[in-house]
């Protein structure tokens, strides 16, 4: 899939008169690898621009590129509330003021291979668990939330630093680790059959849920049955399309409309039903929105895909 992304980046045709718009994305994100190539192809067909993907090693790099106008749009998770970049990126806080549209919700849980015998979050005491997913990573904070209530924190596991989710999955396959936080929608992408992996059961406390949802706008935490396992906690993370500060309102409107059309039917295909009308509205996520977004969405009420 990385080759598919590279092909999009290098597929410009000099004979075409359409201007190019770059969409930056985290190259290791499972949604990026699976859905974004089709998304930019649809954008190129439905708008007056050719859209191409530019991959980045981390969300911090992506934020820096968006601020530096190296990309026109960016697809990424919302930053932590009050987020301030590291010195190498610039000390000014990243403003979500140019959040254009919420396009999806990626669902995270702790997973393990069935052969390990692990069934619950409490079984992770003393186990080797993936940690360290890069600067400003939400995934590490998800891990701390899963561990806090059930094993007393990271000091009661054996942490194994990983560069990203893809690295963690390779280590899980090789049995170098027993469990890792993982976006559930990526299981199919990594060719892992549902019969091989299982989400670990365990509910998060109200205090833990309140802490992570306060720090991160738009997160939703719920407990559900998943793949036949009960009381599995999932952390749903909104994925947002951001626009550079100098993008014209007309282009922002076009991106909003095209993104909503594409992901409305993608979600129907993925989950079997259309999302509610307000699913794409960034206002309920607690994010500041671009004036074009406000004008486009009006006063519609938001919702989430249940």
PDB file of C-alpha atoms in Angstrom:
ATOM      1  CA  UNK A   1       0.000   0.000   0.000  1.00  0.00           C
ATOM      2  CA  UNK A   2       2.970   2.314   0.597  1.00  0.00           C
ATOM      3  CA  UNK A   3       3.859   1.729  -3.070  1.00  0.00           C
ATOM      4  CA  UNK A   4       0.340   2.808  -4.006  1.00  0.00           C
ATOM      5  CA  UNK A   5       0.797   6.051  -2.090  1.00  0.00           C
ATOM      6  CA  UNK A   6       4.173   6.629  -3.767  1.00  0.00           C
ATOM      7  CA  UNK A   7       2.560   6.089  -7.161  1.00  0.00           C
ATOM      8  CA  UNK A   8       0.019   8.813  -6.412  1.00  0.00           C
ATOM      9  CA  UNK A   9       2.742  11.239  -5.385  1.00  0.00           C
ATOM     10  CA  UNK A  10       4.699  10.709  -8.620  1.00  0.00           C
ATOM     11  CA  UNK A  11       1.809  10.351 -11.060  1.00  0.00           C
ATOM     12  CA  UNK A  12       1.562  13.947 -12.264  1.00  0.00           C
ATOM     13  CA  UNK A  13       0.856  14.231 -15.981  1.00  0.00           C
ATOM     14  CA  UNK A  14       2.411  17.298 -17.689  1.00  0.00           C
ATOM     15  CA  UNK A  15      -0.291  17.204 -20.368  1.00  0.00           C
ATOM     16  CA  UNK A  16      -3.035  17.941 -17.880  1.00  0.00           C
ATOM     17  CA  UNK A  17      -3.820  21.582 -17.163  1.00  0.00           C
ATOM     18  CA  UNK A  18      -5.308  21.004 -13.706  1.00  0.00           C
ATOM     19  CA  UNK A  19      -3.389  22.458 -10.783  1.00  0.00           C
ATOM     20  CA  UNK A  20      -2.036  20.092  -8.162  1.00  0.00           C
ATOM     21  CA  UNK A  21      -3.123  20.113  -4.534  1.00  0.00           C
ATOM     22  CA  UNK A  22      -1.096  18.090  -2.014  1.00  0.00           C
ATOM     23  CA  UNK A  23      -2.764  16.239   0.843  1.00  0.00           C
ATOM     24  CA  UNK A  24      -0.362  15.415   3.669  1.00  0.00           C
ATOM     25  CA  UNK A  25      -0.939  12.322   5.785  1.00  0.00           C
ATOM     26  CA  UNK A  26       0.816  10.105   8.310  1.00  0.00           C
ATOM     27  CA  UNK A  27       2.308   7.372   6.120  1.00  0.00           C
ATOM     28  CA  UNK A  28       1.993   4.652   8.793  1.00  0.00           C
ATOM     29  CA  UNK A  29      -1.689   5.309   9.477  1.00  0.00           C
ATOM     30  CA  UNK A  30      -3.793   2.295   8.382  1.00  0.00           C
ATOM     31  CA  UNK A  31      -6.574   4.575   7.137  1.00  0.00           C
ATOM     32  CA  UNK A  32      -4.040   6.507   5.076  1.00  0.00           C
ATOM     33  CA  UNK A  33      -2.728   3.384   3.415  1.00  0.00           C
ATOM     34  CA  UNK A  34      -6.111   1.858   2.691  1.00  0.00           C
ATOM     35  CA  UNK A  35      -8.559   4.677   1.972  1.00  0.00           C
ATOM     36  CA  UNK A  36      -6.683   7.866   1.146  1.00  0.00           C
ATOM     37  CA  UNK A  37      -5.506   6.815  -2.351  1.00  0.00           C
ATOM     38  CA  UNK A  38      -9.116   6.195  -3.386  1.00  0.00           C
ATOM     39  CA  UNK A  39     -10.166   9.436  -1.703  1.00  0.00           C
ATOM     40  CA  UNK A  40      -7.668  11.591  -3.630  1.00  0.00           C
ATOM     41  CA  UNK A  41      -8.604   9.851  -6.866  1.00  0.00           C
ATOM     42  CA  UNK A  42     -12.247  10.758  -6.260  1.00  0.00           C
ATOM     43  CA  UNK A  43     -11.273  14.331  -5.369  1.00  0.00           C
ATOM     44  CA  UNK A  44      -9.343  14.655  -8.628  1.00  0.00           C
ATOM     45  CA  UNK A  45     -12.391  13.523 -10.574  1.00  0.00           C
ATOM     46  CA  UNK A  46     -14.931  15.686  -8.750  1.00  0.00           C
ATOM     47  CA  UNK A  47     -13.005  18.961  -8.388  1.00  0.00           C
ATOM     48  CA  UNK A  48     -10.970  21.248 -10.619  1.00  0.00           C
ATOM     49  CA  UNK A  49      -7.652  20.089  -9.102  1.00  0.00           C
ATOM     50  CA  UNK A  50      -5.408  17.039  -9.199  1.00  0.00           C
ATOM     51  CA  UNK A  51      -4.915  15.789  -5.663  1.00  0.00           C
ATOM     52  CA  UNK A  52      -1.788  13.890  -4.648  1.00  0.00           C
ATOM     53  CA  UNK A  53      -0.617  12.389  -1.356  1.00  0.00           C
ATOM     54  CA  UNK A  54       2.542  13.375   0.466  1.00  0.00           C
ATOM     55  CA  UNK A  55       3.444  11.010   3.313  1.00  0.00           C
ATOM     56  CA  UNK A  56       5.031  12.104   6.604  1.00  0.00           C
ATOM     57  CA  UNK A  57       6.738  10.092   9.315  1.00  0.00           C
ATOM     58  CA  UNK A  58       4.747  11.604  12.185  1.00  0.00           C
ATOM     59  CA  UNK A  59       1.818  13.857  12.937  1.00  0.00           C
ATOM     60  CA  UNK A  60       4.275  16.441  14.282  1.00  0.00           C
ATOM     61  CA  UNK A  61       5.958  16.585  10.867  1.00  0.00           C
ATOM     62  CA  UNK A  62       2.556  16.894   9.256  1.00  0.00           C
ATOM     63  CA  UNK A  63       1.598  19.837  11.458  1.00  0.00           C
ATOM     64  CA  UNK A  64       4.874  21.551  10.587  1.00  0.00           C
ATOM     65  CA  UNK A  65       4.312  20.989   6.852  1.00  0.00           C
ATOM     66  CA  UNK A  66       0.766  22.372   7.022  1.00  0.00           C
ATOM     67  CA  UNK A  67       1.972  25.476   8.826  1.00  0.00           C
ATOM     68  CA  UNK A  68       4.833  25.930   6.317  1.00  0.00           C
ATOM     69  CA  UNK A  69       2.369  25.593   3.389  1.00  0.00           C
ATOM     70  CA  UNK A  70       4.270  22.521   2.138  1.00  0.00           C
ATOM     71  CA  UNK A  71       0.866  20.836   1.785  1.00  0.00           C
ATOM     72  CA  UNK A  72      -2.515  22.359   0.984  1.00  0.00           C
ATOM     73  CA  UNK A  73      -4.572  19.973   3.105  1.00  0.00           C
ATOM     74  CA  UNK A  74      -3.740  17.472   5.847  1.00  0.00           C
ATOM     75  CA  UNK A  75      -5.553  14.386   7.108  1.00  0.00           C
ATOM     76  CA  UNK A  76      -4.781  13.675  10.747  1.00  0.00           C
ATOM     77  CA  UNK A  77      -6.032  13.164  14.275  1.00  0.00           C
ATOM     78  CA  UNK A  78      -6.995  16.270  16.276  1.00  0.00           C
ATOM     79  CA  UNK A  79      -4.130  17.586  18.437  1.00  0.00           C
ATOM     80  CA  UNK A  80      -4.262  17.470  22.201  1.00  0.00           C
ATOM     81  CA  UNK A  81      -6.047  20.372  23.859  1.00  0.00           C
ATOM     82  CA  UNK A  82      -3.525  23.171  24.373  1.00  0.00           C
ATOM     83  CA  UNK A  83      -1.024  21.331  22.165  1.00  0.00           C
ATOM     84  CA  UNK A  84       2.358  23.048  21.836  1.00  0.00           C
ATOM     85  CA  UNK A  85       4.898  21.780  19.318  1.00  0.00           C
ATOM     86  CA  UNK A  86       8.382  20.695  20.255  1.00  0.00           C
ATOM     87  CA  UNK A  87      11.155  23.293  19.664  1.00  0.00           C
ATOM     88  CA  UNK A  88      12.245  21.623  16.430  1.00  0.00           C
ATOM     89  CA  UNK A  89       8.803  22.289  14.979  1.00  0.00           C
ATOM     90  CA  UNK A  90       8.185  25.738  16.411  1.00  0.00           C
ATOM     91  CA  UNK A  91       6.906  26.860  19.780  1.00  0.00           C
ATOM     92  CA  UNK A  92       3.638  28.376  18.572  1.00  0.00           C
ATOM     93  CA  UNK A  93       0.604  26.198  19.426  1.00  0.00           C
ATOM     94  CA  UNK A  94      -0.995  24.416  16.516  1.00  0.00           C
ATOM     95  CA  UNK A  95      -4.429  25.916  15.979  1.00  0.00           C
ATOM     96  CA  UNK A  96      -7.253  23.662  14.772  1.00  0.00           C
ATOM     97  CA  UNK A  97      -8.909  26.808  13.423  1.00  0.00           C
ATOM     98  CA  UNK A  98      -8.679  25.450   9.891  1.00  0.00           C
ATOM     99  CA  UNK A  99     -10.396  22.171  10.646  1.00  0.00           C
ATOM    100  CA  UNK A 100     -12.483  21.576   7.553  1.00  0.00           C
ATOM    101  CA  UNK A 101     -14.463  18.407   8.125  1.00  0.00           C
ATOM    102  CA  UNK A 102     -14.542  15.258  10.237  1.00  0.00           C
ATOM    103  CA  UNK A 103     -14.289  12.397   7.759  1.00  0.00           C
ATOM    104  CA  UNK A 104     -14.087   9.294   9.889  1.00  0.00           C
ATOM    105  CA  UNK A 105     -13.697   7.823  13.362  1.00  0.00           C
ATOM    106  CA  UNK A 106     -10.847   5.365  13.902  1.00  0.00           C
ATOM    107  CA  UNK A 107     -11.561   2.850  16.677  1.00  0.00           C
ATOM    108  CA  UNK A 108      -8.745   1.776  18.988  1.00  0.00           C
ATOM    109  CA  UNK A 109      -8.610  -1.145  21.413  1.00  0.00           C
ATOM    110  CA  UNK A 110      -5.925  -3.311  23.002  1.00  0.00           C
ATOM    111  CA  UNK A 111      -5.429  -6.504  20.984  1.00  0.00           C
ATOM    112  CA  UNK A 112      -3.453  -9.710  21.321  1.00  0.00           C
ATOM    113  CA  UNK A 113      -3.112 -12.998  19.454  1.00  0.00           C
ATOM    114  CA  UNK A 114      -5.497 -15.655  20.672  1.00  0.00           C
ATOM    115  CA  UNK A 115      -2.664 -18.145  21.183  1.00  0.00           C
ATOM    116  CA  UNK A 116      -1.196 -16.017  23.978  1.00  0.00           C
ATOM    117  CA  UNK A 117      -4.029 -16.920  26.332  1.00  0.00           C
ATOM    118  CA  UNK A 118      -4.586 -13.280  27.231  1.00  0.00           C
ATOM    119  CA  UNK A 119      -8.255 -12.380  27.526  1.00  0.00           C
ATOM    120  CA  UNK A 120      -8.415  -9.214  29.633  1.00  0.00           C
ATOM    121  CA  UNK A 121      -6.485  -6.031  30.283  1.00  0.00           C
ATOM    122  CA  UNK A 122      -5.640  -7.402  33.731  1.00  0.00           C
ATOM    123  CA  UNK A 123      -3.664 -10.216  32.088  1.00  0.00           C
ATOM    124  CA  UNK A 124      -1.062  -7.689  30.893  1.00  0.00           C
ATOM    125  CA  UNK A 125       0.761  -7.601  34.258  1.00  0.00           C
ATOM    126  CA  UNK A 126       4.387  -8.491  33.537  1.00  0.00           C
ATOM    127  CA  UNK A 127       3.759  -8.884  29.784  1.00  0.00           C
ATOM    128  CA  UNK A 128       5.741  -7.275  26.964  1.00  0.00           C
ATOM    129  CA  UNK A 129       3.537  -4.503  25.551  1.00  0.00           C
ATOM    130  CA  UNK A 130       4.138  -2.073  22.667  1.00  0.00           C
ATOM    131  CA  UNK A 131       4.878   1.503  23.768  1.00  0.00           C
ATOM    132  CA  UNK A 132       6.463   4.676  22.407  1.00  0.00           C
ATOM    133  CA  UNK A 133       4.650   5.614  19.189  1.00  0.00           C
ATOM    134  CA  UNK A 134       6.437   8.883  18.467  1.00  0.00           C
ATOM    135  CA  UNK A 135       6.145  12.542  19.530  1.00  0.00           C
ATOM    136  CA  UNK A 136       2.677  13.806  20.430  1.00  0.00           C
ATOM    137  CA  UNK A 137       1.225  10.327  19.898  1.00  0.00           C
ATOM    138  CA  UNK A 138      -2.316   9.808  21.103  1.00  0.00           C
ATOM    139  CA  UNK A 139      -1.731   6.049  21.016  1.00  0.00           C
ATOM    140  CA  UNK A 140       0.595   6.164  24.023  1.00  0.00           C
ATOM    141  CA  UNK A 141      -2.060   8.026  25.972  1.00  0.00           C
ATOM    142  CA  UNK A 142      -4.607   5.384  24.990  1.00  0.00           C
ATOM    143  CA  UNK A 143      -2.184   2.755  26.298  1.00  0.00           C
ATOM    144  CA  UNK A 144      -1.834   4.584  29.613  1.00  0.00           C
ATOM    145  CA  UNK A 145      -5.618   4.764  29.892  1.00  0.00           C
ATOM    146  CA  UNK A 146      -5.961   1.014  29.292  1.00  0.00           C
ATOM    147  CA  UNK A 147      -3.222   0.226  31.816  1.00  0.00           C
ATOM    148  CA  UNK A 148      -4.133   2.721  34.525  1.00  0.00           C
ATOM    149  CA  UNK A 149      -7.265   0.993  35.768  1.00  0.00           C
ATOM    150  CA  UNK A 150      -6.263  -2.636  35.229  1.00  0.00           C
ATOM    151  CA  UNK A 151      -2.566  -3.139  35.969  1.00  0.00           C
ATOM    152  CA  UNK A 152      -1.670   0.010  37.911  1.00  0.00           C
ATOM    153  CA  UNK A 153       0.335   1.698  35.165  1.00  0.00           C
ATOM    154  CA  UNK A 154       3.312   1.074  32.904  1.00  0.00           C
ATOM    155  CA  UNK A 155       5.573   0.100  35.781  1.00  0.00           C
ATOM    156  CA  UNK A 156       3.731  -3.234  35.915  1.00  0.00           C
ATOM    157  CA  UNK A 157       4.369  -4.209  32.279  1.00  0.00           C
ATOM    158  CA  UNK A 158       7.538  -4.712  30.218  1.00  0.00           C
ATOM    159  CA  UNK A 159       7.473  -1.838  27.693  1.00  0.00           C
ATOM    160  CA  UNK A 160       8.759  -2.469  24.171  1.00  0.00           C
ATOM    161  CA  UNK A 161       9.363   0.823  22.293  1.00  0.00           C
ATOM    162  CA  UNK A 162       7.886   0.843  18.772  1.00  0.00           C
ATOM    163  CA  UNK A 163       8.188   3.483  16.075  1.00  0.00           C
ATOM    164  CA  UNK A 164       4.536   3.308  15.058  1.00  0.00           C
ATOM    165  CA  UNK A 165       1.517   1.014  14.797  1.00  0.00           C
ATOM    166  CA  UNK A 166       2.969  -0.841  11.810  1.00  0.00           C
ATOM    167  CA  UNK A 167       6.139  -1.620  13.782  1.00  0.00           C
ATOM    168  CA  UNK A 168       4.048  -2.805  16.737  1.00  0.00           C
ATOM    169  CA  UNK A 169       2.063  -5.161  14.486  1.00  0.00           C
ATOM    170  CA  UNK A 170       5.256  -6.696  13.087  1.00  0.00           C
ATOM    171  CA  UNK A 171       6.469  -7.323  16.630  1.00  0.00           C
ATOM    172  CA  UNK A 172       3.104  -8.807  17.573  1.00  0.00           C
ATOM    173  CA  UNK A 173       3.272 -11.225  14.633  1.00  0.00           C
ATOM    174  CA  UNK A 174       6.804 -12.233  15.653  1.00  0.00           C
ATOM    175  CA  UNK A 175       5.598 -12.780  19.255  1.00  0.00           C
ATOM    176  CA  UNK A 176       8.063 -10.164  20.489  1.00  0.00           C
ATOM    177  CA  UNK A 177       5.187  -8.518  22.327  1.00  0.00           C
ATOM    178  CA  UNK A 178       1.980  -9.835  23.836  1.00  0.00           C
ATOM    179  CA  UNK A 179      -0.329  -6.916  23.082  1.00  0.00           C
ATOM    180  CA  UNK A 180      -0.572  -3.495  21.479  1.00  0.00           C
ATOM    181  CA  UNK A 181      -3.079  -0.672  21.067  1.00  0.00           C
ATOM    182  CA  UNK A 182      -4.430  -0.987  17.539  1.00  0.00           C
ATOM    183  CA  UNK A 183      -6.958   0.708  15.250  1.00  0.00           C
ATOM    184  CA  UNK A 184      -9.570  -2.000  14.764  1.00  0.00           C
ATOM    185  CA  UNK A 185     -10.336  -0.895  11.229  1.00  0.00           C
ATOM    186  CA  UNK A 186      -6.778  -1.821  10.353  1.00  0.00           C
ATOM    187  CA  UNK A 187      -7.095  -5.528  11.161  1.00  0.00           C
ATOM    188  CA  UNK A 188      -8.325  -6.309   7.664  1.00  0.00           C
ATOM    189  CA  UNK A 189      -5.624  -4.100   6.171  1.00  0.00           C
ATOM    190  CA  UNK A 190      -2.858  -6.122   7.818  1.00  0.00           C
ATOM    191  CA  UNK A 191      -4.415  -9.378   6.571  1.00  0.00           C
ATOM    192  CA  UNK A 192      -5.021 -10.627  10.108  1.00  0.00           C
ATOM    193  CA  UNK A 193      -8.136 -12.766  10.205  1.00  0.00           C
ATOM    194  CA  UNK A 194     -10.529 -12.069  13.044  1.00  0.00           C
ATOM    195  CA  UNK A 195      -9.934 -15.598  14.289  1.00  0.00           C
ATOM    196  CA  UNK A 196      -6.256 -14.864  14.949  1.00  0.00           C
ATOM    197  CA  UNK A 197      -6.503 -11.753  17.114  1.00  0.00           C
ATOM    198  CA  UNK A 198      -8.756 -10.809  19.958  1.00  0.00           C
ATOM    199  CA  UNK A 199      -9.460  -7.494  21.672  1.00  0.00           C
ATOM    200  CA  UNK A 200      -8.735  -7.584  25.394  1.00  0.00           C
ATOM    201  CA  UNK A 201     -11.722  -7.119  27.653  1.00  0.00           C
ATOM    202  CA  UNK A 202     -11.929  -4.536  30.410  1.00  0.00           C
ATOM    203  CA  UNK A 203     -13.922  -1.382  31.125  1.00  0.00           C
ATOM    204  CA  UNK A 204     -12.230   1.939  31.833  1.00  0.00           C
ATOM    205  CA  UNK A 205     -13.240   3.862  34.935  1.00  0.00           C
ATOM    206  CA  UNK A 206     -15.328   6.999  34.696  1.00  0.00           C
ATOM    207  CA  UNK A 207     -12.391   9.080  35.967  1.00  0.00           C
ATOM    208  CA  UNK A 208     -10.052   7.742  33.264  1.00  0.00           C
ATOM    209  CA  UNK A 209     -12.627   8.338  30.534  1.00  0.00           C
ATOM    210  CA  UNK A 210     -13.195  11.905  31.744  1.00  0.00           C
ATOM    211  CA  UNK A 211      -9.455  12.599  31.741  1.00  0.00           C
ATOM    212  CA  UNK A 212      -8.705  11.466  28.190  1.00  0.00           C
ATOM    213  CA  UNK A 213     -11.852  12.981  26.691  1.00  0.00           C
ATOM    214  CA  UNK A 214     -11.087  16.309  28.390  1.00  0.00           C
ATOM    215  CA  UNK A 215      -7.539  16.371  27.031  1.00  0.00           C
ATOM    216  CA  UNK A 216      -8.458  15.316  23.506  1.00  0.00           C
ATOM    217  CA  UNK A 217     -11.361  17.012  21.699  1.00  0.00           C
ATOM    218  CA  UNK A 218     -13.739  14.694  19.935  1.00  0.00           C
ATOM    219  CA  UNK A 219     -12.748  11.382  21.534  1.00  0.00           C
ATOM    220  CA  UNK A 220     -15.534   9.001  22.442  1.00  0.00           C
ATOM    221  CA  UNK A 221     -14.997   6.015  24.735  1.00  0.00           C
ATOM    222  CA  UNK A 222     -17.494   3.189  24.879  1.00  0.00           C
ATOM    223  CA  UNK A 223     -17.684  -0.416  25.974  1.00  0.00           C
ATOM    224  CA  UNK A 224     -19.151  -2.927  23.564  1.00  0.00           C
ATOM    225  CA  UNK A 225     -19.101  -6.523  22.358  1.00  0.00           C
ATOM    226  CA  UNK A 226     -16.532  -7.052  19.632  1.00  0.00           C
ATOM    227  CA  UNK A 227     -15.744 -10.207  17.647  1.00  0.00           C
ATOM    228  CA  UNK A 228     -17.645 -12.225  20.256  1.00  0.00           C
ATOM    229  CA  UNK A 229     -15.751 -10.698  23.185  1.00  0.00           C
ATOM    230  CA  UNK A 230     -17.704  -8.774  25.800  1.00  0.00           C
ATOM    231  CA  UNK A 231     -16.923  -5.556  27.667  1.00  0.00           C
ATOM    232  CA  UNK A 232     -14.288  -4.426  25.192  1.00  0.00           C
ATOM    233  CA  UNK A 233     -13.392  -0.744  25.601  1.00  0.00           C
ATOM    234  CA  UNK A 234     -12.963   1.157  22.334  1.00  0.00           C
ATOM    235  CA  UNK A 235     -11.593   4.674  22.014  1.00  0.00           C
ATOM    236  CA  UNK A 236     -12.999   6.337  18.908  1.00  0.00           C
ATOM    237  CA  UNK A 237     -10.755   9.024  17.451  1.00  0.00           C
ATOM    238  CA  UNK A 238     -12.042  11.525  14.879  1.00  0.00           C
ATOM    239  CA  UNK A 239      -9.944  11.952  11.749  1.00  0.00           C
ATOM    240  CA  UNK A 240     -10.037  15.495  10.429  1.00  0.00           C
ATOM    241  CA  UNK A 241      -9.222  17.180   7.133  1.00  0.00           C
ATOM    242  CA  UNK A 242      -7.355  20.434   7.805  1.00  0.00           C
ATOM    243  CA  UNK A 243      -6.695  23.266   5.351  1.00  0.00           C
ATOM    244  CA  UNK A 244      -3.668  25.553   5.191  1.00  0.00           C
ATOM    245  CA  UNK A 245      -4.305  29.071   6.424  1.00  0.00           C
ATOM    246  CA  UNK A 246      -4.084  30.604   2.953  1.00  0.00           C
ATOM    247  CA  UNK A 247      -6.540  28.261   1.228  1.00  0.00           C
ATOM    248  CA  UNK A 248      -9.406  30.099  -0.447  1.00  0.00           C
ATOM    249  CA  UNK A 249     -12.871  29.619   1.011  1.00  0.00           C
ATOM    250  CA  UNK A 250     -14.111  28.336  -2.339  1.00  0.00           C
ATOM    251  CA  UNK A 251     -11.608  25.491  -2.252  1.00  0.00           C
ATOM    252  CA  UNK A 252     -12.481  24.721   1.347  1.00  0.00           C
ATOM    253  CA  UNK A 253     -16.156  24.462   0.387  1.00  0.00           C
ATOM    254  CA  UNK A 254     -15.291  22.128  -2.479  1.00  0.00           C
ATOM    255  CA  UNK A 255     -13.208  19.914  -0.195  1.00  0.00           C
ATOM    256  CA  UNK A 256     -15.981  19.736   2.404  1.00  0.00           C
ATOM    257  CA  UNK A 257     -18.579  18.693  -0.158  1.00  0.00           C
ATOM    258  CA  UNK A 258     -16.323  16.140  -1.861  1.00  0.00           C
ATOM    259  CA  UNK A 259     -15.110  14.644   1.429  1.00  0.00           C
ATOM    260  CA  UNK A 260     -18.640  14.275   2.774  1.00  0.00           C
ATOM    261  CA  UNK A 261     -19.823  12.566  -0.409  1.00  0.00           C
ATOM    262  CA  UNK A 262     -16.935  10.115  -0.510  1.00  0.00           C
ATOM    263  CA  UNK A 263     -16.868   9.142   3.168  1.00  0.00           C
ATOM    264  CA  UNK A 264     -20.642   8.977   3.505  1.00  0.00           C
ATOM    265  CA  UNK A 265     -20.669   6.055   1.095  1.00  0.00           C
ATOM    266  CA  UNK A 266     -17.390   4.626   2.400  1.00  0.00           C
ATOM    267  CA  UNK A 267     -18.871   4.417   5.903  1.00  0.00           C
ATOM    268  CA  UNK A 268     -22.014   2.829   4.503  1.00  0.00           C
ATOM    269  CA  UNK A 269     -19.863   0.242   2.725  1.00  0.00           C
ATOM    270  CA  UNK A 270     -17.713  -0.349   5.843  1.00  0.00           C
ATOM    271  CA  UNK A 271     -20.466  -0.479   8.466  1.00  0.00           C
ATOM    272  CA  UNK A 272     -23.592  -1.199   6.467  1.00  0.00           C
ATOM    273  CA  UNK A 273     -25.412   2.082   7.079  1.00  0.00           C
ATOM    274  CA  UNK A 274     -25.193   5.773   6.345  1.00  0.00           C
ATOM    275  CA  UNK A 275     -23.782   7.991   9.126  1.00  0.00           C
ATOM    276  CA  UNK A 276     -26.112  10.547  10.731  1.00  0.00           C
ATOM    277  CA  UNK A 277     -26.344  13.961   9.096  1.00  0.00           C
ATOM    278  CA  UNK A 278     -24.056  15.691  11.607  1.00  0.00           C
ATOM    279  CA  UNK A 279     -21.293  13.081  11.562  1.00  0.00           C
ATOM    280  CA  UNK A 280     -19.023  15.285   9.452  1.00  0.00           C
ATOM    281  CA  UNK A 281     -19.585  18.515  11.375  1.00  0.00           C
ATOM    282  CA  UNK A 282     -16.418  19.528  13.299  1.00  0.00           C
ATOM    283  CA  UNK A 283     -18.307  21.713  15.778  1.00  0.00           C
ATOM    284  CA  UNK A 284     -19.397  18.875  18.110  1.00  0.00           C
ATOM    285  CA  UNK A 285     -15.743  17.774  18.320  1.00  0.00           C
ATOM    286  CA  UNK A 286     -14.903  20.876  20.328  1.00  0.00           C
ATOM    287  CA  UNK A 287     -12.720  22.169  17.505  1.00  0.00           C
ATOM    288  CA  UNK A 288     -12.620  25.729  16.241  1.00  0.00           C
ATOM    289  CA  UNK A 289     -13.758  25.709  12.647  1.00  0.00           C
ATOM    290  CA  UNK A 290     -12.867  27.656   9.574  1.00  0.00           C
ATOM    291  CA  UNK A 291     -15.481  30.318   8.676  1.00  0.00           C
ATOM    292  CA  UNK A 292     -16.202  28.482   5.429  1.00  0.00           C
ATOM    293  CA  UNK A 293     -17.023  25.375   7.465  1.00  0.00           C
ATOM    294  CA  UNK A 294     -19.406  27.311   9.679  1.00  0.00           C
ATOM    295  CA  UNK A 295     -21.117  28.809   6.656  1.00  0.00           C
ATOM    296  CA  UNK A 296     -21.359  25.428   4.973  1.00  0.00           C
ATOM    297  CA  UNK A 297     -22.646  23.482   7.962  1.00  0.00           C
ATOM    298  CA  UNK A 298     -24.829  26.218   9.381  1.00  0.00           C
ATOM    299  CA  UNK A 299     -26.314  25.232  12.732  1.00  0.00           C
ATOM    300  CA  UNK A 300     -26.641  21.494  12.108  1.00  0.00           C
ATOM    301  CA  UNK A 301     -26.350  19.242  15.113  1.00  0.00           C
ATOM    302  CA  UNK A 302     -23.474  16.763  15.205  1.00  0.00           C
ATOM    303  CA  UNK A 303     -23.535  13.069  15.866  1.00  0.00           C
ATOM    304  CA  UNK A 304     -21.436   9.948  15.778  1.00  0.00           C
ATOM    305  CA  UNK A 305     -21.747   6.645  14.042  1.00  0.00           C
ATOM    306  CA  UNK A 306     -23.247   4.139  16.439  1.00  0.00           C
TER     307      UNK A 306
END
